[in-house]
mmCIF file of C-alpha atoms (C1' of nucleotides) in Angstrom:
data_model
loop_
_atom_site.group_PDB
_atom_site.id
_atom_site.type_symbol
_atom_site.label_atom_id
_atom_site.label_comp_id
_atom_site.label_asym_id
_atom_site.label_seq_id
_atom_site.Cartn_x
_atom_site.Cartn_y
_atom_site.Cartn_z
ATOM 1 C CA MET M 1 -27.151 50.228 -12.926
ATOM 2 C CA GLU M 2 -24.137 48.350 -11.718
ATOM 3 C CA GLN M 3 -23.808 47.626 -8.079
ATOM 4 C CA LEU M 4 -21.049 49.535 -6.392
ATOM 5 C CA ARG M 5 -18.296 47.816 -4.488
ATOM 6 C CA LYS M 6 -16.096 49.363 -1.909
ATOM 7 C CA SER M 7 -12.741 50.494 -3.132
ATOM 8 C CA LYS M 8 -9.833 52.091 -1.369
ATOM 9 C CA GLN M 9 -9.317 54.441 -4.296
ATOM 10 C CA ARG M 10 -12.872 55.727 -4.417
ATOM 11 C CA ASP M 11 -12.944 56.290 -0.684
ATOM 12 C CA ALA M 12 -9.682 58.176 -0.783
ATOM 13 C CA ILE M 13 -10.828 60.367 -3.659
ATOM 14 C CA LEU M 14 -14.110 61.232 -2.004
ATOM 15 C CA ASN M 15 -12.533 61.883 1.363
ATOM 16 C CA ASN M 16 -9.891 64.071 -0.122
ATOM 17 C CA LEU M 17 -12.529 66.118 -1.910
ATOM 18 C CA LYS M 18 -14.660 66.386 1.198
ATOM 19 C CA ASN M 19 -11.789 67.730 3.218
ATOM 20 C CA ARG M 20 -10.911 70.641 1.016
ATOM 21 C CA TYR M 21 -12.603 73.906 0.338
ATOM 22 C CA ASP M 22 -11.117 74.780 -2.973
ATOM 23 C CA HIS M 23 -12.723 73.218 -5.996
ATOM 24 C CA PRO M 24 -9.951 71.196 -7.499
ATOM 25 C CA THR M 25 -9.582 70.049 -11.054
ATOM 26 C CA ALA M 26 -9.084 66.376 -11.757
ATOM 27 C CA MET M 27 -5.354 66.885 -11.957
ATOM 28 C CA GLU M 28 -5.145 68.774 -8.669
ATOM 29 C CA LEU M 29 -7.120 66.056 -6.983
ATOM 30 C CA PHE M 30 -4.983 63.404 -8.598
ATOM 31 C CA LEU M 31 -1.758 64.890 -7.313
ATOM 32 C CA SER M 32 -3.210 65.180 -3.854
ATOM 33 C CA VAL M 33 -4.716 61.703 -3.579
ATOM 34 C CA ARG M 34 -1.525 60.309 -4.956
ATOM 35 C CA ASN M 35 0.248 61.239 -1.758
ATOM 36 C CA GLU M 36 -1.962 58.719 -0.065
ATOM 37 C CA ILE M 37 -2.134 56.102 -2.799
ATOM 38 C CA PRO M 38 0.982 56.445 -4.940
ATOM 39 C CA SER M 39 -0.193 53.794 -7.388
ATOM 40 C CA LEU M 40 -3.400 55.661 -8.227
ATOM 41 C CA SER M 41 -3.868 56.123 -11.943
ATOM 42 C CA LEU M 42 -5.512 58.998 -13.722
ATOM 43 C CA GLY M 43 -7.961 56.680 -15.425
ATOM 44 C CA THR M 44 -9.196 55.433 -12.093
ATOM 45 C CA LEU M 45 -9.580 58.952 -10.840
ATOM 46 C CA TYR M 46 -11.679 59.977 -13.813
ATOM 47 C CA ARG M 47 -13.775 56.831 -13.645
ATOM 48 C CA ASN M 48 -14.542 57.455 -10.010
ATOM 49 C CA LEU M 49 -15.231 61.127 -10.456
ATOM 50 C CA SER M 50 -17.776 60.547 -13.181
ATOM 51 C CA GLN M 51 -19.339 57.803 -11.114
ATOM 52 C CA LEU M 52 -19.623 60.067 -8.089
ATOM 53 C CA CYS M 53 -21.094 62.803 -10.251
ATOM 54 C CA GLU M 54 -23.641 60.482 -11.762
ATOM 55 C CA ASN M 55 -24.981 59.246 -8.473
ATOM 56 C CA GLY M 56 -25.043 62.757 -7.086
ATOM 57 C CA THR M 57 -22.389 62.374 -4.421
ATOM 58 C CA ILE M 58 -20.389 65.259 -5.846
ATOM 59 C CA ILE M 59 -20.975 67.964 -8.422
ATOM 60 C CA SER M 60 -18.848 69.334 -11.191
ATOM 61 C CA LEU M 61 -18.432 72.875 -12.426
ATOM 62 C CA SER M 62 -17.302 73.280 -15.958
ATOM 63 C CA SER M 63 -15.056 76.107 -16.793
ATOM 64 C CA GLY M 64 -13.423 76.627 -20.125
ATOM 65 C CA GLY M 65 -11.211 73.639 -20.701
ATOM 66 C CA GLU M 66 -11.546 71.710 -17.491
ATOM 67 C CA GLU M 67 -13.939 70.529 -14.834
ATOM 68 C CA HIS M 68 -13.758 71.465 -11.179
ATOM 69 C CA PHE M 69 -15.222 69.223 -8.506
ATOM 70 C CA ASP M 70 -17.073 69.932 -5.306
ATOM 71 C CA ALA M 71 -18.208 67.506 -2.612
ATOM 72 C CA ASN M 72 -20.718 69.985 -1.225
ATOM 73 C CA VAL M 73 -23.937 69.107 -2.989
ATOM 74 C CA ASN M 74 -26.153 71.480 -1.058
ATOM 75 C CA GLN M 75 -27.294 74.367 -3.196
ATOM 76 C CA HIS M 76 -24.750 77.152 -2.953
ATOM 77 C CA TYR M 77 -23.257 79.717 -5.269
ATOM 78 C CA HIS M 78 -19.763 80.061 -6.616
ATOM 79 C CA LEU M 79 -17.452 82.856 -7.475
ATOM 80 C CA LYS M 80 -14.882 82.358 -10.136
ATOM 81 C CA CYS M 81 -12.053 84.828 -9.861
ATOM 82 C CA ASN M 82 -11.106 86.284 -13.226
ATOM 83 C CA SER M 83 -7.717 87.118 -11.879
ATOM 84 C CA CYS M 84 -6.452 83.893 -10.314
ATOM 85 C CA GLY M 85 -8.948 81.485 -11.871
ATOM 86 C CA ARG M 86 -9.934 79.838 -8.604
ATOM 87 C CA TYR M 87 -13.442 78.971 -7.512
ATOM 88 C CA TYR M 88 -14.832 79.999 -4.144
ATOM 89 C CA ASP M 89 -18.046 79.303 -2.321
ATOM 90 C CA LEU M 90 -20.105 82.389 -1.717
ATOM 91 C CA PRO M 91 -21.461 82.792 1.797
ATOM 92 C CA SER M 92 -24.869 84.037 0.668
ATOM 93 C CA PRO M 93 -27.756 81.697 1.347
ATOM 94 C CA PRO M 94 -29.302 80.420 -1.881
ATOM 95 C CA ILE M 95 -32.359 82.257 -3.120
ATOM 96 C CA GLU M 96 -35.359 80.067 -2.453
ATOM 97 C CA ALA M 97 -37.672 81.270 -5.146
ATOM 98 C CA LEU M 98 -35.173 81.441 -7.963
ATOM 99 C CA ALA M 99 -35.945 78.235 -9.799
ATOM 100 C CA LYS M 100 -39.633 78.621 -9.184
ATOM 101 C CA ALA M 101 -39.695 82.135 -10.583
ATOM 102 C CA CYS M 102 -37.984 81.052 -13.757
ATOM 103 C CA SER M 103 -40.226 78.040 -14.163
ATOM 104 C CA ALA M 104 -43.258 80.263 -14.424
ATOM 105 C CA ASP M 105 -42.959 81.246 -18.074
ATOM 106 C CA PHE M 106 -41.534 77.983 -19.229
ATOM 107 C CA MET M 107 -43.437 74.945 -20.409
ATOM 108 C CA GLY M 108 -40.701 72.381 -19.772
ATOM 109 C CA LYS M 109 -39.454 71.271 -16.405
ATOM 110 C CA ILE M 110 -36.684 72.765 -14.281
ATOM 111 C CA THR M 111 -34.959 70.416 -11.887
ATOM 112 C CA GLY M 112 -31.977 72.427 -10.727
ATOM 113 C CA TYR M 113 -29.571 75.170 -11.566
ATOM 114 C CA THR M 114 -26.024 76.378 -11.322
ATOM 115 C CA LEU M 115 -25.190 79.954 -10.556
ATOM 116 C CA ILE M 116 -21.648 81.152 -11.035
ATOM 117 C CA PHE M 117 -20.529 84.682 -10.366
ATOM 118 C CA TYR M 118 -17.506 86.206 -11.987
ATOM 119 C CA GLY M 119 -15.343 88.872 -10.516
ATOM 120 C CA THR M 120 -12.349 89.287 -8.282
ATOM 121 C CA CYS M 121 -11.767 87.289 -5.133
ATOM 122 C CA GLU M 122 -10.888 88.945 -1.858
ATOM 123 C CA GLU M 123 -7.250 88.062 -2.128
ATOM 124 C CA CYS M 124 -6.762 89.412 -5.640
ATOM 125 C CA PHE M 125 -8.977 92.396 -4.909
ATOM 126 C CA SER M 126 -6.839 93.611 -2.028
ATOM 127 C CA GLN M 127 -3.674 93.676 -4.085
ATOM 128 C CA MET P 1 -4.395 95.120 -28.070
ATOM 129 C CA GLU P 2 -4.134 94.496 -31.751
ATOM 130 C CA GLN P 3 -6.206 96.526 -34.080
ATOM 131 C CA LEU P 4 -8.963 94.571 -35.742
ATOM 132 C CA ARG P 5 -9.297 94.449 -39.480
ATOM 133 C CA LYS P 6 -12.355 93.521 -41.380
ATOM 134 C CA SER P 7 -12.475 89.969 -42.548
ATOM 135 C CA LYS P 8 -15.025 88.083 -44.539
ATOM 136 C CA GLN P 9 -14.665 85.083 -42.255
ATOM 137 C CA ARG P 10 -15.217 86.952 -39.021
ATOM 138 C CA ASP P 11 -18.262 88.722 -40.415
ATOM 139 C CA ALA P 12 -19.736 85.469 -41.619
ATOM 140 C CA ILE P 13 -19.157 83.760 -38.279
ATOM 141 C CA LEU P 14 -20.712 86.572 -36.294
ATOM 142 C CA ASN P 15 -23.671 86.928 -38.630
ATOM 143 C CA ASN P 16 -24.331 83.247 -38.592
ATOM 144 C CA LEU P 17 -24.330 83.251 -34.813
ATOM 145 C CA LYS P 18 -26.572 86.282 -34.642
ATOM 146 C CA ASN P 19 -29.143 84.687 -36.869
ATOM 147 C CA ARG P 20 -29.700 81.548 -34.871
ATOM 148 C CA TYR P 21 -31.402 80.898 -31.605
ATOM 149 C CA ASP P 22 -29.777 77.659 -30.634
ATOM 150 C CA HIS P 23 -26.430 77.935 -28.934
ATOM 151 C CA PRO P 24 -24.121 76.107 -31.257
ATOM 152 C CA THR P 25 -20.825 74.489 -30.446
ATOM 153 C CA ALA P 26 -17.776 75.460 -32.445
ATOM 154 C CA MET P 27 -18.260 72.460 -34.699
ATOM 155 C CA GLU P 28 -21.916 73.179 -35.360
ATOM 156 C CA LEU P 29 -21.055 76.730 -36.223
ATOM 157 C CA PHE P 30 -18.198 75.577 -38.377
ATOM 158 C CA LEU P 31 -20.380 73.280 -40.456
ATOM 159 C CA SER P 32 -22.919 76.010 -40.911
ATOM 160 C CA VAL P 33 -20.569 78.831 -41.852
ATOM 161 C CA ARG P 34 -18.829 76.481 -44.195
ATOM 162 C CA ASN P 35 -21.861 76.461 -46.435
ATOM 163 C CA GLU P 36 -21.141 80.091 -47.047
ATOM 164 C CA ILE P 37 -17.357 79.991 -47.046
ATOM 165 C CA PRO P 38 -16.292 76.476 -48.029
ATOM 166 C CA SER P 39 -12.622 77.238 -47.491
ATOM 167 C CA LEU P 40 -13.121 78.210 -43.841
ATOM 168 C CA SER P 41 -10.777 76.370 -41.532
ATOM 169 C CA LEU P 42 -11.438 75.269 -37.982
ATOM 170 C CA GLY P 43 -8.424 77.162 -36.724
ATOM 171 C CA THR P 44 -9.806 80.398 -38.119
ATOM 172 C CA LEU P 45 -13.160 79.707 -36.529
ATOM 173 C CA TYR P 46 -11.630 79.170 -33.114
ATOM 174 C CA ARG P 47 -9.388 82.193 -33.439
ATOM 175 C CA ASN P 48 -12.337 84.379 -34.277
ATOM 176 C CA LEU P 49 -14.572 82.930 -31.600
ATOM 177 C CA SER P 50 -12.067 83.580 -28.869
ATOM 178 C CA GLN P 51 -11.471 87.062 -30.224
ATOM 179 C CA LEU P 52 -15.194 87.804 -30.220
ATOM 180 C CA CYS P 53 -15.495 86.447 -26.697
ATOM 181 C CA GLU P 54 -12.619 88.534 -25.479
ATOM 182 C CA ASN P 55 -13.982 91.791 -26.734
ATOM 183 C CA GLY P 56 -17.425 90.955 -25.448
ATOM 184 C CA THR P 57 -19.226 90.644 -28.755
ATOM 185 C CA ILE P 58 -20.394 87.150 -27.930
ATOM 186 C CA ILE P 59 -20.457 84.962 -24.851
ATOM 187 C CA SER P 60 -19.611 81.334 -24.311
ATOM 188 C CA LEU P 61 -21.234 78.748 -22.102
ATOM 189 C CA SER P 62 -19.103 75.871 -21.037
ATOM 190 C CA SER P 63 -20.695 72.524 -20.712
ATOM 191 C CA GLY P 64 -18.844 69.352 -20.036
ATOM 192 C CA GLY P 65 -16.413 68.897 -22.859
ATOM 193 C CA GLU P 66 -17.325 71.712 -25.171
ATOM 194 C CA GLU P 67 -18.206 75.368 -25.390
ATOM 195 C CA HIS P 68 -21.456 76.738 -26.716
ATOM 196 C CA PHE P 69 -21.662 80.224 -28.154
ATOM 197 C CA ASP P 70 -24.304 82.913 -27.993
ATOM 198 C CA ALA P 71 -24.426 86.267 -29.761
ATOM 199 C CA ASN P 72 -26.971 87.629 -27.320
ATOM 200 C CA VAL P 73 -24.889 89.401 -24.711
ATOM 201 C CA ASN P 74 -27.776 90.899 -22.780
ATOM 202 C CA GLN P 75 -28.243 89.221 -19.434
ATOM 203 C CA HIS P 76 -30.551 86.268 -19.854
ATOM 204 C CA TYR P 77 -30.837 82.795 -18.427
ATOM 205 C CA HIS P 78 -30.393 79.447 -20.067
ATOM 206 C CA LEU P 79 -31.926 76.056 -19.781
ATOM 207 C CA LYS P 80 -29.874 73.032 -20.626
ATOM 208 C CA CYS P 81 -32.011 70.038 -21.406
ATOM 209 C CA ASN P 82 -30.746 66.903 -19.709
ATOM 210 C CA SER P 83 -32.504 64.827 -22.272
ATOM 211 C CA CYS P 84 -31.411 66.259 -25.635
ATOM 212 C CA GLY P 85 -28.439 68.303 -24.420
ATOM 213 C CA ARG P 86 -29.516 71.505 -26.140
ATOM 214 C CA TYR P 87 -29.414 74.987 -24.659
ATOM 215 C CA TYR P 88 -32.402 77.289 -24.727
ATOM 216 C CA ASP P 89 -32.989 80.857 -23.697
ATOM 217 C CA LEU P 90 -35.452 81.211 -20.874
ATOM 218 C CA PRO P 91 -38.105 83.872 -21.375
ATOM 219 C CA SER P 92 -37.957 85.107 -17.783
ATOM 220 C CA PRO P 93 -36.581 88.609 -17.346
ATOM 221 C CA PRO P 94 -33.323 88.573 -15.420
ATOM 222 C CA ILE P 95 -33.531 89.229 -11.715
ATOM 223 C CA GLU P 96 -32.224 92.711 -11.101
ATOM 224 C CA ALA P 97 -31.035 92.357 -7.567
ATOM 225 C CA LEU P 98 -29.362 88.999 -7.881
ATOM 226 C CA ALA P 99 -25.750 90.042 -8.207
ATOM 227 C CA LYS P 100 -26.201 92.806 -5.704
ATOM 228 C CA ALA P 101 -27.711 90.482 -3.109
ATOM 229 C CA CYS P 102 -24.824 88.074 -3.396
ATOM 230 C CA SER P 103 -22.246 90.861 -3.234
ATOM 231 C CA ALA P 104 -23.428 91.834 0.198
ATOM 232 C CA ASP P 105 -21.580 89.211 2.234
ATOM 233 C CA PHE P 106 -18.558 89.083 0.011
ATOM 234 C CA MET P 107 -15.439 91.190 0.270
ATOM 235 C CA GLY P 108 -14.257 90.783 -3.281
ATOM 236 C CA LYS P 109 -15.934 92.210 -6.347
ATOM 237 C CA ILE P 110 -18.664 90.686 -8.477
ATOM 238 C CA THR P 111 -18.814 91.822 -12.078
ATOM 239 C CA GLY P 112 -21.252 89.409 -13.642
ATOM 240 C CA TYR P 113 -22.774 85.997 -13.475
ATOM 241 C CA THR P 114 -24.041 83.045 -15.431
ATOM 242 C CA LEU P 115 -27.190 81.214 -14.461
ATOM 243 C CA ILE P 116 -27.935 77.902 -16.086
ATOM 244 C CA PHE P 117 -30.980 75.838 -15.296
ATOM 245 C CA TYR P 118 -31.135 72.123 -15.851
ATOM 246 C CA GLY P 119 -34.206 70.137 -16.640
ATOM 247 C CA THR P 120 -36.261 69.042 -19.575
ATOM 248 C CA CYS P 121 -37.093 71.225 -22.534
ATOM 249 C CA GLU P 122 -40.632 71.602 -23.796
ATOM 250 C CA GLU P 123 -40.078 69.276 -26.687
ATOM 251 C CA CYS P 124 -38.588 66.432 -24.661
ATOM 252 C CA PHE P 125 -41.071 67.021 -21.851
ATOM 253 C CA SER P 126 -44.105 66.466 -24.069
ATOM 254 C CA GLN P 127 -42.938 63.106 -25.301
ATOM 255 C "C1'" DT O 1 -16.919 32.368 -8.711
ATOM 256 C "C1'" DT O 2 -18.676 36.629 -10.173
ATOM 257 C "C1'" DC O 3 -18.295 40.970 -11.744
ATOM 258 C "C1'" DG O 4 -16.988 45.582 -10.352
ATOM 259 C "C1'" DT O 5 -12.310 48.023 -10.001
ATOM 260 C "C1'" DT O 6 -7.567 49.158 -11.081
ATOM 261 C "C1'" DG O 7 -3.168 50.469 -13.793
ATOM 262 C "C1'" DC O 8 -1.387 51.239 -17.850
ATOM 263 C "C1'" DA O 9 -1.245 52.840 -22.243
ATOM 264 C "C1'" DA O 10 -3.471 54.051 -26.320
ATOM 265 C "C1'" DA O 11 -7.002 56.574 -28.324
ATOM 266 C "C1'" DG O 12 -10.393 60.478 -28.590
ATOM 267 C "C1'" DC O 13 -12.170 64.902 -28.619
ATOM 268 C "C1'" DC O 14 -11.947 69.684 -28.556
ATOM 269 C "C1'" DT O 15 -8.956 73.568 -29.006
ATOM 270 C "C1'" DT O 16 -4.629 75.962 -29.817
ATOM 271 C "C1'" DT O 17 -0.545 77.060 -32.453
ATOM 272 C "C1'" DG O 18 3.411 77.481 -35.933
ATOM 273 C "C1'" DC O 19 4.180 78.752 -40.416
ATOM 274 C "C1'" DA O 20 3.975 80.494 -44.934
ATOM 275 C "C1'" DC O 21 0.861 82.951 -47.736
ATOM 276 C "C1'" DC O 22 -2.782 86.334 -48.270
ATOM 277 C "C1'" DT O 23 -5.231 90.841 -47.677
ATOM 278 C "C1'" DC O 24 -6.871 94.886 -45.476
ATOM 279 C "C1'" DT O 25 -5.418 99.725 -44.578
ATOM 280 C "C1'" DA G 1 4.943 98.051 -46.979
ATOM 281 C "C1'" DG G 2 3.241 96.649 -42.570
ATOM 282 C "C1'" DA G 3 0.442 94.154 -39.533
ATOM 283 C "C1'" DG G 4 -3.439 91.421 -38.912
ATOM 284 C "C1'" DG G 5 -6.017 87.289 -40.934
ATOM 285 C "C1'" DT G 6 -6.273 82.678 -43.150
ATOM 286 C "C1'" DG G 7 -5.581 77.552 -44.241
ATOM 287 C "C1'" DC G 8 -3.394 73.679 -43.162
ATOM 288 C "C1'" DA G 9 -1.495 70.475 -40.349
ATOM 289 C "C1'" DA G 10 0.751 69.343 -36.251
ATOM 290 C "C1'" DA G 11 0.683 69.678 -31.440
ATOM 291 C "C1'" DG G 12 -1.654 70.198 -26.795
ATOM 292 C "C1'" DG G 13 -4.560 69.505 -22.898
ATOM 293 C "C1'" DC G 14 -8.070 67.051 -20.735
ATOM 294 C "C1'" DT G 15 -10.800 62.886 -20.596
ATOM 295 C "C1'" DT G 16 -12.222 58.306 -22.011
ATOM 296 C "C1'" DT G 17 -11.529 53.521 -23.035
ATOM 297 C "C1'" DG G 18 -9.670 48.634 -24.023
ATOM 298 C "C1'" DC G 19 -7.512 45.096 -21.729
ATOM 299 C "C1'" DA G 20 -5.592 41.910 -18.580
ATOM 300 C "C1'" DA G 21 -4.878 41.431 -13.738
ATOM 301 C "C1'" DC G 22 -6.923 42.238 -9.173
ATOM 302 C "C1'" DG G 23 -10.173 42.099 -5.297
ATOM 303 C "C1'" DA G 24 -14.723 42.648 -2.847
ATOM 304 C "C1'" DA G 25 -18.934 39.996 -1.917
#
DNA sequence: TTCGTTGCAAAGCCTTTGCACCTCT
DNA sequence: AGAGGTGCAAAGGCTTTGCAACGAA
């Protein structure tokens, strides 16, 4: 694997993602980081995002047409609101035995999992 | 909502999907249904797939760039093999209390969830 | 100097859509 | 006849990639 060099762009992208609690799409992140680095190009953003995903610094959630990104790599669950389309972190602690339980009847190997709930977020629900 | 009419194409698409245990992408399904209906067009396939998803006859799993489809709408879990990229059904029975447990600390409403495991399928694992 | 990184623009891939024709009901 | 469905081809949206210039080590 290539050796990583420091880059202003990558740092800015990662920092931006770490400082927000929504789970932005590439375009949302792009527009935001662009305030800091106006010359940033979309290609660079995508290159860095896939790099960060590959080395496990961030994770991506796929949803219909586009990916959403999250700098919190600790196991946690998400809610996707059917009404406004946003992703939220759920406060529930992850279930310890989940992966183990599902490994029991399966002859392959389970290394991780993604759990996404669907429903209505608090904001949409109260309207 | 529009009233559905019977169509040879839609029947063929749904039957094809019901008779397979992989979780094909639109293109895989297209190539397969085309053996039966050579004139089938991609646009028709997509129109029918999104219709079937909307009325809950099938479900879709998004994965990176493309959607995978599944005619089994009963709650069940999936394994995506990191090695060959295929989706499999896991034999484990779904965990009853999962959605309920995660609803507890959350003020919105949870209506369903998708649980995808990542790892290595039996075939890739034994090589 | 070396080789990863960037901007830009073009290309790619998957999916959606407009339109005229077809076909259930 | 009326309204939904189909094929075809063009258009869209998101992401990737080629290339020359740039910059960290």
